[in-house]
């Protein structure tokens, strides 16, 4: 019956002047020859009646609809049609009936939806997903580098390659593929422990990349965010996961011939740019892979379907056509069959190219209509493109079948279809109504009971982990905020907690200079990064070259839309670098005077069963006059403790720990008094931070500096509250820890137990 219906379609088309395939009639034409069918033993039935072999689903409207409306409508109607059939199949009302009367229910794997492009595939797959229908997409040219997952993967690589970049980390976490909720993303602004944990996660991924390669790192990333389980819970999750694994393999292969992480990032960006070119050929290994071996509905391009066969085929966009436009770059063939490409082609060349386009479309229509085994469903409507007043249906292959190239007005569509059908019993015309939105009910499944979990009877392993100052936990207190930064980017997070009080005390409008500069995490990170750049360039060189400084400041400000702050920052940086800083041993020096320093000094040291309360009691008793402060929670630190020191300076034979704080304590310099800074140190527990930093520097000097003596070589700590440094009594918190405390901390981390100050 289906073969007879397809014969009828092309026999009708062959009656037109241009013939069935637009090659005309006569000696050099391409006529249609009807074929005979052997037939099959079974029939595809619905409620006991055979499904129409060729069903023309028509959107009958008095006026042409837009082309976008056509694709949206037909995608929805195709999905609704499949829900109706598969729901009936679940109830035993639709399937393949054999001669003996047995019925095999229709399954999703028996169905194919044929399309011409990825855009059409996405349209119909979206509608099917909305109705609970799972599908796979098979294409012969779509590159995995053009997928949304490639763009997200690029941001992941950028974040893993620069784990200290807050901006890169936030961009990676915000990618749709990771699926972080708005609440999870906002938590980065509210929960400093969570922000630090995210940064630590990307640092570990960076280490995995360096040690084991990009493929292993990406697998670690997928499992760190529980992506396999989360993606597979989504209707389109298999497609996403398949693309991610495919891209990971391609990148691993490319990495063997590239030097470094950033080279691989550039390679991915270039591949994505190439894949976005519609004229570019797609390499075989880059074509998107089938995401599932499960028997799902197949959405497949007509090109890819050639030579294949499916029990039920849907052609929802059979009336679509892309006419050759005057501004298109197109190839056409002259009277001798030679291919021509003319950048200034005339109307005759364009008409010839469009005729060749129609001939190709008719060939593909023949391929599409001959893919079904039992039935085909065609989505038909009269539509127009853009603001054109003339419908475009006649320009399509199916429109040519109906009219042979004559314009088909909306009111003429049904008579044309009636003429096509004639009295043929195997062509069925159905006028469409509103598409049904009901989803497919999930099929019942047998659940196998789980066996009881086995009991672990081995020895309990000792807990060992890597921690940091910012990961230490504190007892809750209503009037003391917990701050946890340890790196130059992480330090900024503590500044937000101090801003609220300062804004209450001093209106923002009254602030001037750096006191009016933006507050919050991003501005704080900006200032730290700017000073890190200055350290790399050389503090003295930066102050001596204001033009280069202003250029760098402008470059950084423009990325954030802070052009109004360029002049302010260009003046503030040299002022800060040249300001005399009173250090903890009453020595005075400016950063521009210092020539021996190390920025962002990273340290790691062992912690053997260190009691957090013991650590806390030692630091509290011997810093800031023993004033009360928020206590650490009782826990045992066992493993490694790590951190970063903003700046270590050697001046006149003595070594100093310097840390930048962008906290906002008030609206002018007078707010950065000794007492105000001490209160900030106590509130944020920076005392514990610089005690650990001093211990790290003490151990480094003891190991590397010949004749090292703490009393002679250790100068102390200086915490620079950047907004308040004025070269006088404001903006610098200084303290020199007693050797007895540092020695007790050294022994505490080396041996654990309850070390005490002798």
XYZ file of C-alpha atoms in Angstrom:
758
model
C 0.000 0.000 0.000
C 2.799 2.438 0.834
C 4.645 1.734 -2.428
C 1.399 2.342 -4.320
C 0.917 5.666 -2.529
C 4.467 6.817 -3.358
C 3.906 5.764 -6.978
C 0.809 7.947 -7.016
C 2.735 11.002 -5.719
C 5.409 10.890 -8.418
C 3.068 9.838 -11.192
C 1.054 12.954 -10.425
C 4.251 15.041 -10.404
C 5.251 13.581 -13.765
C 2.168 15.103 -15.389
C 3.619 18.618 -14.997
C 5.558 20.308 -17.793
C 8.886 19.880 -15.956
C 8.260 16.262 -15.085
C 8.453 14.569 -11.722
C 12.065 15.607 -11.043
C 12.191 18.976 -12.886
C 14.212 17.598 -15.797
C 11.347 17.977 -18.272
C 10.121 15.337 -20.726
C 11.765 13.718 -23.705
C 15.049 12.070 -24.571
C 17.229 13.785 -21.936
C 14.599 13.953 -19.215
C 14.361 11.938 -16.034
C 10.945 10.249 -16.011
C 9.368 8.460 -13.088
C 8.862 4.713 -13.425
C 6.407 3.171 -10.954
C 7.664 0.149 -9.067
C 5.957 -2.988 -7.801
C 5.922 -4.172 -4.224
C 6.387 -7.664 -2.867
C 4.340 -6.810 0.217
C 4.821 -7.787 3.872
C 3.256 -10.272 6.241
C 2.407 -7.735 8.938
C 0.483 -4.448 9.020
C 0.942 -1.363 11.201
C -2.477 -0.928 12.812
C -4.172 1.490 15.199
C -7.325 0.282 16.968
C -7.589 -2.634 14.572
C -7.361 -0.554 11.385
C -4.248 -0.160 9.189
C -2.462 3.149 9.654
C -2.806 5.323 6.506
C 0.250 4.494 4.346
C 0.730 8.130 3.318
C -0.877 10.651 5.653
C -0.910 14.307 4.582
C -1.334 16.349 7.783
C -2.507 19.770 6.591
C -2.629 23.123 8.375
C -5.512 24.581 6.344
C -5.592 28.375 6.811
C -7.240 31.145 4.773
C -3.936 33.049 4.586
C -0.332 31.831 4.334
C 1.420 31.376 7.671
C 5.025 32.440 8.291
C 7.840 29.979 7.695
C 8.772 30.015 11.396
C 5.170 29.291 12.354
C 5.171 26.404 9.897
C 8.198 24.729 11.482
C 6.937 25.310 15.027
C 3.456 23.994 14.238
C 4.622 20.909 12.413
C 7.178 20.040 15.088
C 4.418 20.221 17.696
C 1.940 18.205 15.604
C 4.538 15.531 14.803
C 5.363 15.126 18.501
C 1.658 14.996 19.438
C 1.035 12.369 16.720
C 3.814 10.184 18.112
C 2.476 10.527 21.664
C -0.926 9.357 20.412
C 0.548 6.313 18.655
C 2.938 5.315 21.460
C 0.267 5.785 24.131
C -1.982 3.473 22.114
C 0.923 1.033 21.775
C 1.356 0.958 25.571
C -2.338 0.052 25.815
C -1.974 -2.678 23.195
C -3.944 -0.759 20.570
C -1.162 0.116 18.116
C 1.497 -2.110 16.644
C 2.410 -4.644 13.984
C -0.286 -7.235 13.372
C 0.730 -10.496 11.736
C -1.468 -12.756 9.642
C -2.161 -14.936 12.688
C -3.545 -11.913 14.568
C -0.668 -11.459 17.046
C 0.205 -7.825 17.765
C 3.712 -6.504 18.479
C 3.404 -3.018 20.024
C 4.972 -0.073 18.207
C 8.220 0.995 19.903
C 10.139 4.331 19.761
C 12.930 2.534 17.919
C 10.535 1.821 15.033
C 10.172 5.535 14.279
C 12.312 7.966 12.268
C 11.804 11.723 11.850
C 13.568 12.972 8.708
C 14.913 16.536 8.562
C 17.207 18.593 6.348
C 19.233 20.475 8.989
C 20.319 20.583 12.603
C 17.953 23.495 13.214
C 14.969 21.409 12.102
C 16.197 18.508 14.228
C 16.489 20.746 17.290
C 12.984 22.062 16.720
C 11.262 18.694 16.580
C 13.422 17.190 19.350
C 12.492 20.054 21.670
C 8.797 19.402 21.087
C 9.289 15.679 21.666
C 11.222 16.325 24.868
C 8.379 18.493 26.139
C 6.097 15.490 25.725
C 8.428 12.969 27.318
C 9.672 11.387 24.076
C 13.337 10.414 23.950
C 15.217 10.618 20.675
C 18.664 10.441 19.105
C 19.939 12.676 16.327
C 21.984 11.299 13.429
C 23.717 13.771 11.145
C 26.188 13.379 8.328
C 27.924 16.744 8.792
C 27.240 18.374 12.187
C 30.502 18.946 14.042
C 30.732 18.320 17.772
C 32.775 21.540 17.946
C 29.615 23.444 16.957
C 27.659 22.027 19.905
C 26.730 24.097 22.982
C 28.865 21.738 25.049
C 32.009 22.879 23.196
C 31.410 26.494 24.273
C 30.904 25.408 27.881
C 33.968 23.161 27.762
C 36.068 26.099 26.591
C 35.114 28.016 29.764
C 35.907 24.983 31.910
C 39.386 24.724 30.409
C 39.995 28.441 30.953
C 39.021 28.124 34.621
C 41.168 25.024 35.143
C 44.169 26.589 33.382
C 43.978 29.731 35.577
C 42.666 28.453 38.916
C 43.443 31.741 40.647
C 41.063 33.702 38.413
C 37.776 34.443 40.138
C 36.252 35.672 36.864
C 37.164 32.462 34.983
C 35.837 30.293 37.814
C 32.513 32.115 37.911
C 32.163 31.900 34.113
C 32.781 28.137 34.254
C 30.308 27.586 37.069
C 27.638 29.588 35.225
C 27.742 27.421 32.081
C 24.400 25.750 31.266
C 25.962 22.293 31.050
C 27.090 22.362 34.688
C 23.478 23.141 35.586
C 24.232 25.175 38.716
C 21.078 26.791 40.102
C 20.717 30.532 40.698
C 20.945 29.843 44.418
C 24.228 27.928 43.986
C 25.717 30.735 41.900
C 24.585 33.394 44.366
C 26.126 31.356 47.176
C 29.521 32.360 45.770
C 28.727 35.896 46.934
C 27.358 34.924 50.336
C 29.238 31.872 51.580
C 32.994 32.351 51.761
C 33.686 28.738 52.708
C 31.786 27.613 49.606
C 33.643 30.147 47.424
C 36.945 28.862 48.746
C 35.906 25.235 48.186
C 35.052 26.010 44.546
C 38.426 27.643 44.018
C 40.177 24.680 45.620
C 38.261 22.321 43.330
C 39.560 24.081 40.206
C 43.104 24.091 41.606
C 42.910 20.320 42.036
C 41.608 19.989 38.483
C 44.560 22.071 37.262
C 46.941 19.711 39.037
C 45.167 16.710 37.507
C 45.526 18.302 34.050
C 49.254 18.820 34.544
C 49.887 15.341 35.919
C 47.545 13.134 33.909
C 46.369 15.092 30.851
C 43.221 16.833 29.751
C 41.141 13.656 29.316
C 41.708 12.532 32.896
C 41.084 16.067 34.155
C 37.766 16.339 32.323
C 36.664 12.974 33.690
C 37.552 14.257 37.181
C 35.521 17.404 36.496
C 32.477 15.438 35.355
C 32.477 13.397 38.541
C 33.370 16.351 40.798
C 30.100 17.997 39.748
C 28.196 14.664 39.564
C 27.401 15.443 35.932
C 26.796 11.908 34.620
C 23.941 11.298 37.063
C 22.561 14.825 36.738
C 22.662 14.814 32.947
C 21.170 11.369 32.531
C 18.198 12.506 34.620
C 17.396 14.996 31.835
C 15.685 14.069 28.592
C 18.563 15.493 26.529
C 21.264 14.395 28.962
C 22.647 11.513 26.896
C 23.265 13.853 23.977
C 25.104 16.320 26.217
C 27.204 13.651 27.932
C 28.115 12.014 24.609
C 29.280 15.358 23.214
C 31.385 16.048 26.319
C 33.125 12.670 26.182
C 33.646 13.020 22.422
C 35.232 16.465 22.873
C 37.422 15.181 25.694
C 38.815 12.442 23.438
C 39.483 14.900 20.602
C 41.278 17.296 22.958
C 43.397 14.508 24.428
C 44.486 13.542 20.919
C 45.238 17.178 20.017
C 47.214 17.708 23.233
C 49.868 15.221 22.106
C 51.037 17.697 19.459
C 50.456 20.950 21.378
C 52.639 22.640 23.972
C 50.785 23.537 27.140
C 47.307 24.193 28.418
C 46.772 27.554 26.740
C 47.769 26.131 23.372
C 45.022 23.526 23.786
C 42.525 26.251 24.707
C 43.446 28.180 21.548
C 43.092 24.959 19.527
C 39.561 24.407 20.859
C 38.585 28.010 20.113
C 39.893 27.700 16.544
C 38.033 24.431 15.988
C 34.824 26.046 17.226
C 35.294 28.989 14.862
C 35.867 26.634 11.924
C 32.827 24.527 12.819
C 30.610 27.618 12.789
C 31.384 28.147 9.081
C 28.479 26.584 7.131
C 30.727 25.968 4.115
C 33.431 24.156 6.056
C 33.756 20.391 5.707
C 33.481 18.338 8.881
C 36.179 15.758 9.525
C 34.890 12.240 10.059
C 36.131 12.053 13.658
C 34.368 15.331 14.526
C 30.854 14.361 13.394
C 28.492 14.106 16.354
C 28.161 10.577 17.634
C 25.043 8.571 18.330
C 24.339 9.195 21.987
C 22.498 5.995 22.807
C 22.277 2.378 21.738
C 18.786 2.287 23.210
C 15.878 1.878 20.751
C 14.806 5.534 20.717
C 13.076 7.687 18.119
C 15.639 8.570 15.469
C 15.860 12.119 14.175
C 17.997 11.850 11.076
C 18.948 13.962 8.094
C 17.596 12.786 4.755
C 21.166 12.562 3.445
C 22.092 10.235 6.292
C 18.943 8.115 5.842
C 19.740 7.048 2.287
C 19.791 3.254 2.074
C 18.070 2.826 5.453
C 14.519 1.742 6.252
C 12.165 2.450 9.159
C 8.672 1.074 9.914
C 7.215 4.576 10.476
C 8.630 7.809 9.028
C 7.628 11.405 9.761
C 8.471 14.306 7.448
C 7.219 17.287 9.449
C 9.014 19.897 7.297
C 8.479 18.375 3.855
C 7.289 21.734 2.449
C 10.377 23.679 3.536
C 12.718 25.062 0.864
C 15.710 27.375 0.755
C 15.568 29.339 -2.478
C 18.847 30.560 -3.982
C 18.996 34.309 -3.321
C 20.786 36.927 -5.468
C 23.314 37.615 -2.688
C 24.148 33.949 -2.074
C 27.396 32.383 -3.184
C 26.260 29.485 -5.338
C 27.539 27.001 -7.884
C 25.608 26.323 -11.116
C 26.245 24.341 -14.273
C 26.352 25.680 -17.802
C 24.924 24.047 -20.934
C 27.955 21.752 -21.120
C 27.575 20.552 -17.537
C 30.612 22.520 -16.326
C 30.398 23.842 -12.750
C 30.509 27.634 -12.493
C 31.077 29.996 -9.583
C 30.522 33.623 -10.549
C 30.772 36.275 -7.825
C 28.676 38.564 -10.015
C 26.228 36.010 -11.332
C 23.255 37.409 -13.255
C 19.577 36.517 -12.899
C 19.865 33.732 -15.453
C 22.663 32.075 -13.463
C 20.697 32.439 -10.249
C 17.621 30.917 -11.879
C 19.721 28.001 -13.132
C 21.203 27.491 -9.664
C 17.729 27.539 -8.119
C 16.498 25.024 -10.696
C 19.377 22.739 -9.737
C 18.452 23.276 -6.078
C 14.883 22.162 -6.832
C 16.140 19.091 -8.689
C 18.249 18.137 -5.673
C 15.288 18.731 -3.345
C 13.112 16.470 -5.510
C 15.762 13.755 -5.399
C 15.815 14.047 -1.592
C 12.020 13.966 -1.482
C 12.134 10.666 -3.367
C 14.728 9.366 -0.874
C 12.579 10.519 2.056
C 9.325 9.020 0.807
C 10.968 5.676 0.164
C 12.455 5.236 3.650
C 9.257 3.994 5.329
C 8.245 0.355 5.556
C 4.595 0.817 6.548
C 3.613 4.492 6.772
C 4.775 8.075 6.255
C 3.365 11.240 7.892
C 3.893 14.569 6.062
C 3.435 18.046 7.548
C 1.913 20.365 4.927
C 0.946 24.048 4.975
C 0.924 27.101 2.735
C 3.541 29.507 4.089
C 5.454 32.615 3.121
C 8.971 33.783 3.865
C 9.544 37.127 5.566
C 7.413 40.017 4.327
C 6.762 38.471 0.942
C 3.139 38.611 -0.202
C 3.610 35.538 -2.400
C 3.523 32.105 -0.728
C 6.668 29.998 -1.037
C 5.160 26.497 -1.007
C 5.524 26.085 -4.790
C 9.311 26.520 -4.507
C 9.655 23.355 -2.441
C 9.934 19.825 -3.805
C 6.500 18.903 -2.454
C 5.073 22.138 -3.870
C 6.463 21.124 -7.277
C 4.631 17.793 -6.916
C 1.387 19.693 -6.327
C 1.637 22.437 -8.955
C 4.710 21.932 -11.149
C 6.085 25.324 -10.121
C 2.925 27.425 -10.186
C 2.252 29.632 -7.161
C -0.107 27.947 -4.675
C -2.299 30.353 -2.718
C -3.611 29.343 0.696
C -7.116 28.781 -0.636
C -5.792 26.520 -3.394
C -3.926 24.123 -1.116
C -6.765 21.707 -0.376
C -7.914 21.425 -4.017
C -4.320 20.717 -5.048
C -4.063 17.993 -2.395
C -7.389 16.512 -3.488
C -6.084 16.397 -7.051
C -2.943 14.637 -5.842
C -4.964 12.062 -3.935
C -7.567 11.523 -6.678
C -9.415 8.352 -5.795
C -6.328 6.602 -4.436
C -7.244 4.789 -1.201
C -3.740 4.869 0.321
C -3.382 8.664 0.505
C -5.127 10.177 3.509
C -5.645 13.922 4.064
C -6.108 15.091 7.649
C -6.896 18.672 8.600
C -4.932 19.546 11.733
C -6.463 21.125 14.817
C -4.707 22.421 17.945
C -1.708 20.236 18.790
C -2.183 18.087 21.875
C 0.223 19.029 24.701
C -0.206 15.857 26.752
C 3.043 13.973 27.421
C 3.605 10.277 26.988
C 2.809 8.433 30.200
C 5.866 6.558 31.482
C 5.699 2.851 30.866
C 5.452 0.687 33.960
C 8.672 -1.047 34.971
C 9.371 -3.905 37.341
C 11.597 -2.792 40.207
C 13.975 -5.383 41.568
C 14.335 -5.050 45.365
C 17.810 -4.105 46.540
C 19.738 -6.528 48.732
C 20.916 -5.232 52.115
C 24.161 -3.291 52.029
C 27.225 -5.167 53.201
C 28.801 -4.139 56.501
C 32.398 -2.950 56.395
C 34.460 -4.936 58.880
C 37.936 -3.635 58.084
C 40.010 -1.162 60.057
C 38.988 2.476 59.972
C 41.426 4.513 57.924
C 42.982 7.595 59.459
C 41.498 10.819 58.115
C 44.073 12.768 56.138
C 43.362 15.852 54.045
C 44.697 19.128 52.723
C 43.409 22.186 54.547
C 44.169 25.886 54.727
C 43.661 28.851 56.993
C 40.418 29.726 55.248
C 39.060 26.187 55.631
C 39.286 26.275 59.442
C 35.890 26.424 61.113
C 34.836 28.778 63.887
C 32.264 28.760 66.667
C 29.239 30.788 65.650
C 28.920 34.256 67.166
C 26.301 36.831 66.247
C 28.594 39.847 66.426
C 31.716 38.449 64.711
C 31.857 37.624 61.013
C 33.931 34.718 59.786
C 36.399 35.528 57.004
C 38.454 32.864 55.299
C 40.632 34.245 52.452
C 44.128 32.914 52.023
C 45.197 33.767 48.470
C 45.395 37.168 46.863
C 42.028 36.535 45.182
C 40.503 34.870 48.229
C 41.543 37.684 50.570
C 39.030 39.901 48.808
C 36.102 37.873 50.116
C 36.685 39.147 53.648
C 36.324 42.751 52.573
C 32.585 42.479 51.952
C 31.917 41.679 55.617
C 33.477 44.967 56.687
C 31.701 47.127 54.180
C 28.248 47.148 55.700
C 29.330 48.713 58.948
C 31.395 51.360 57.205
C 28.537 52.343 54.906
C 26.319 52.942 57.945
C 28.912 55.105 59.649
C 29.895 57.214 56.629
C 27.528 57.914 53.711
C 28.923 56.804 50.367
C 28.390 60.284 48.925
C 30.920 61.744 51.395
C 33.722 59.379 50.362
C 36.567 60.661 48.196
C 39.414 59.070 46.231
C 39.999 55.378 46.930
C 37.367 55.491 49.665
C 34.779 56.012 46.896
C 36.192 53.185 44.773
C 33.894 50.207 44.228
C 33.444 47.884 47.190
C 32.999 44.143 47.140
C 34.696 40.998 45.946
C 35.405 41.914 42.325
C 36.976 45.336 43.066
C 39.054 43.738 45.826
C 40.312 41.065 43.440
C 41.044 43.816 40.926
C 43.275 45.716 43.399
C 45.128 42.563 44.427
C 45.731 41.573 40.802
C 46.955 45.084 39.988
C 49.489 44.976 42.828
C 50.567 41.485 41.797
C 51.261 42.881 38.312
C 53.208 45.767 39.859
C 55.331 43.284 41.827
C 56.094 41.317 38.669
C 57.063 44.497 36.802
C 59.037 45.883 39.745
C 57.598 48.388 42.210
C 60.288 50.992 41.455
C 59.882 50.552 37.675
C 56.116 51.026 37.921
C 56.448 54.306 39.822
C 59.085 55.512 37.355
C 56.955 54.814 34.270
C 53.508 56.418 34.746
C 52.601 56.035 31.057
C 52.993 52.243 31.146
C 51.091 52.121 34.430
C 48.185 54.132 33.052
C 48.055 51.896 29.971
C 47.863 48.768 32.126
C 45.256 50.303 34.439
C 43.180 51.383 31.433
C 43.333 47.891 29.935
C 42.121 46.311 33.161
C 39.427 48.926 33.813
C 38.001 48.781 30.303
C 37.309 45.046 30.659
C 35.016 45.882 33.579
C 33.500 49.131 32.340
C 35.364 51.200 34.939
C 36.805 53.814 32.592
C 35.898 56.566 35.074
C 38.385 55.094 37.589
C 41.453 55.045 35.329
C 42.792 58.423 36.457
C 42.131 57.659 40.147
C 43.937 54.310 40.064
C 46.811 55.654 37.957
C 47.490 58.184 40.735
C 46.791 55.852 43.633
C 49.204 53.044 42.685
C 52.393 55.208 42.705
C 51.168 56.939 45.852
C 50.763 53.600 47.622
C 54.094 52.241 46.375
C 55.963 55.365 47.500
C 54.201 55.731 50.852
C 56.545 55.175 53.849
C 55.302 52.093 55.723
C 56.074 51.783 59.413
C 57.012 48.161 59.979
C 56.664 46.164 63.173
C 60.210 46.834 64.423
C 59.846 50.629 63.889
C 61.699 50.410 60.583
C 60.266 52.540 57.783
C 60.372 51.617 54.090
C 58.244 52.047 50.971
C 57.492 49.251 48.519
C 59.234 51.234 45.781
C 62.440 51.195 47.882
C 62.377 47.420 48.320
C 64.341 45.422 45.769
C 64.328 41.976 47.395
C 60.843 40.493 47.607
C 58.744 37.498 46.554
C 55.107 37.889 45.565
C 52.512 35.147 46.072
C 54.775 32.826 48.050
C 53.079 29.434 48.211
C 53.732 27.166 51.174
C 52.782 23.667 52.274
C 53.652 21.969 55.564
C 52.596 18.872 57.438
C 50.121 18.839 60.303
C 50.283 15.795 62.583
C 47.040 15.523 64.539
C 47.043 19.208 65.455
C 44.258 20.175 67.845
C 42.602 23.291 66.428
C 41.749 24.601 69.896
C 45.393 24.299 70.964
C 46.466 26.248 67.884
C 43.819 28.859 68.637
C 44.789 29.217 72.300
C 48.452 29.740 71.433
C 47.709 32.468 68.890
C 45.094 34.198 71.076
C 47.329 34.303 74.123
C 50.287 35.902 72.316
C 48.784 38.305 69.762
C 46.881 41.571 70.112
C 47.265 41.663 73.871
C 45.224 38.512 74.385
C 41.934 40.260 73.512
C 38.910 37.933 73.128
C 37.956 36.807 69.623
C 35.998 34.148 67.769
C 37.267 30.661 68.671
C 38.084 27.806 66.342
C 35.814 24.794 66.511
C 37.413 21.758 68.168
C 38.765 19.494 65.441
C 41.974 17.651 64.649
C 44.017 18.824 61.660
C 45.878 15.948 60.057
C 47.494 16.102 56.628
C 48.838 19.184 54.896
C 48.228 22.878 55.481
C 48.728 25.207 52.545
C 48.530 28.904 51.824
C 49.805 31.880 49.836
C 51.514 34.992 51.205
C 50.817 38.167 49.203
C 54.342 39.522 49.633
C 57.525 38.562 51.504
C 60.022 41.445 51.731
C 63.673 41.575 52.777
C 64.743 45.021 54.033
C 68.039 45.787 55.705
C 68.639 42.123 56.491
C 65.227 41.465 58.011
C 62.219 39.649 56.512
C 58.591 40.793 56.654
C 55.214 39.246 55.847
C 53.047 41.775 53.980
C 49.413 41.167 53.113
C 46.971 43.358 51.172
C 43.504 43.966 52.605
C 40.903 45.815 50.561
C 38.366 45.907 53.416
C 36.443 49.164 53.649
C 36.487 50.458 57.217
C 35.070 53.918 56.562
C 34.671 56.846 54.211
C 38.066 58.526 54.714
C 41.591 57.824 55.928
C 40.771 58.726 59.519
C 38.712 55.507 59.768
C 41.871 53.371 59.441
C 43.193 53.940 62.944
C 45.223 51.481 64.995
C 42.145 50.547 67.024
C 39.893 50.189 63.953
C 42.385 47.906 62.231
C 42.872 45.837 65.396
C 39.100 45.414 65.579
C 39.080 44.250 61.942
C 41.927 41.821 62.590
C 40.057 40.354 65.558
C 36.751 40.201 63.718
C 38.191 38.501 60.638
C 40.749 36.390 62.578
C 43.641 37.677 60.505
C 45.791 37.105 63.611
C 45.551 33.366 62.963
C 46.342 33.960 59.313
C 49.540 35.932 59.905
C 50.647 33.540 62.649
C 50.553 30.705 60.099
C 52.244 32.920 57.492
C 55.011 33.781 59.959
C 55.499 30.105 60.772
C 55.761 29.302 57.045
C 58.370 32.044 56.496
C 60.252 30.999 59.647
C 60.540 27.430 58.370
C 61.629 28.598 54.922
C 64.356 30.881 56.296
C 65.565 28.234 58.732
C 65.975 25.791 55.820
C 67.508 28.223 53.303
C 69.229 31.115 55.107
C 72.706 30.311 56.540
C 73.040 31.390 60.160
C 69.349 32.169 60.466
C 68.224 33.546 63.818
C 64.577 34.494 64.417
C 65.309 37.480 66.637
C 67.843 38.896 64.193
C 66.243 38.100 60.845
C 62.440 38.112 61.333
C 61.021 41.609 61.082
C 57.307 40.862 61.622
C 54.047 41.331 59.740
C 52.465 44.372 58.088
C 48.843 44.180 56.933
C 48.138 46.999 54.478
C 44.539 48.241 54.474
C 44.912 49.558 50.947
C 42.233 52.233 51.047
C 43.650 53.824 54.208
C 47.443 53.820 53.685
C 48.587 57.468 53.908
C 52.277 57.160 54.729
C 51.551 58.164 58.313
C 49.729 56.492 61.159
C 46.843 55.122 59.141
C 46.316 51.987 57.072
C 49.121 49.681 58.323
C 48.549 47.076 61.025
C 51.918 45.840 62.286
C 52.881 43.170 64.768
C 55.937 41.106 65.554
C 55.164 37.709 67.008
C 57.312 36.460 69.897
C 59.716 33.657 69.042
C 58.239 31.521 71.804
C 54.887 31.495 69.984
C 56.407 30.693 66.589
C 58.550 27.955 68.121
C 55.528 26.465 69.888
C 53.560 26.488 66.621
C 56.506 24.854 64.863
C 56.548 22.023 67.395
C 52.750 21.722 67.381
C 52.605 21.119 63.626
C 55.650 18.856 63.684
C 54.514 16.532 66.473
C 50.871 17.327 67.230
C 49.688 17.002 70.799
C 49.276 19.912 73.187
C 52.281 22.135 72.528
C 52.713 25.116 74.855
C 54.831 28.244 75.082
C 57.879 27.692 77.215
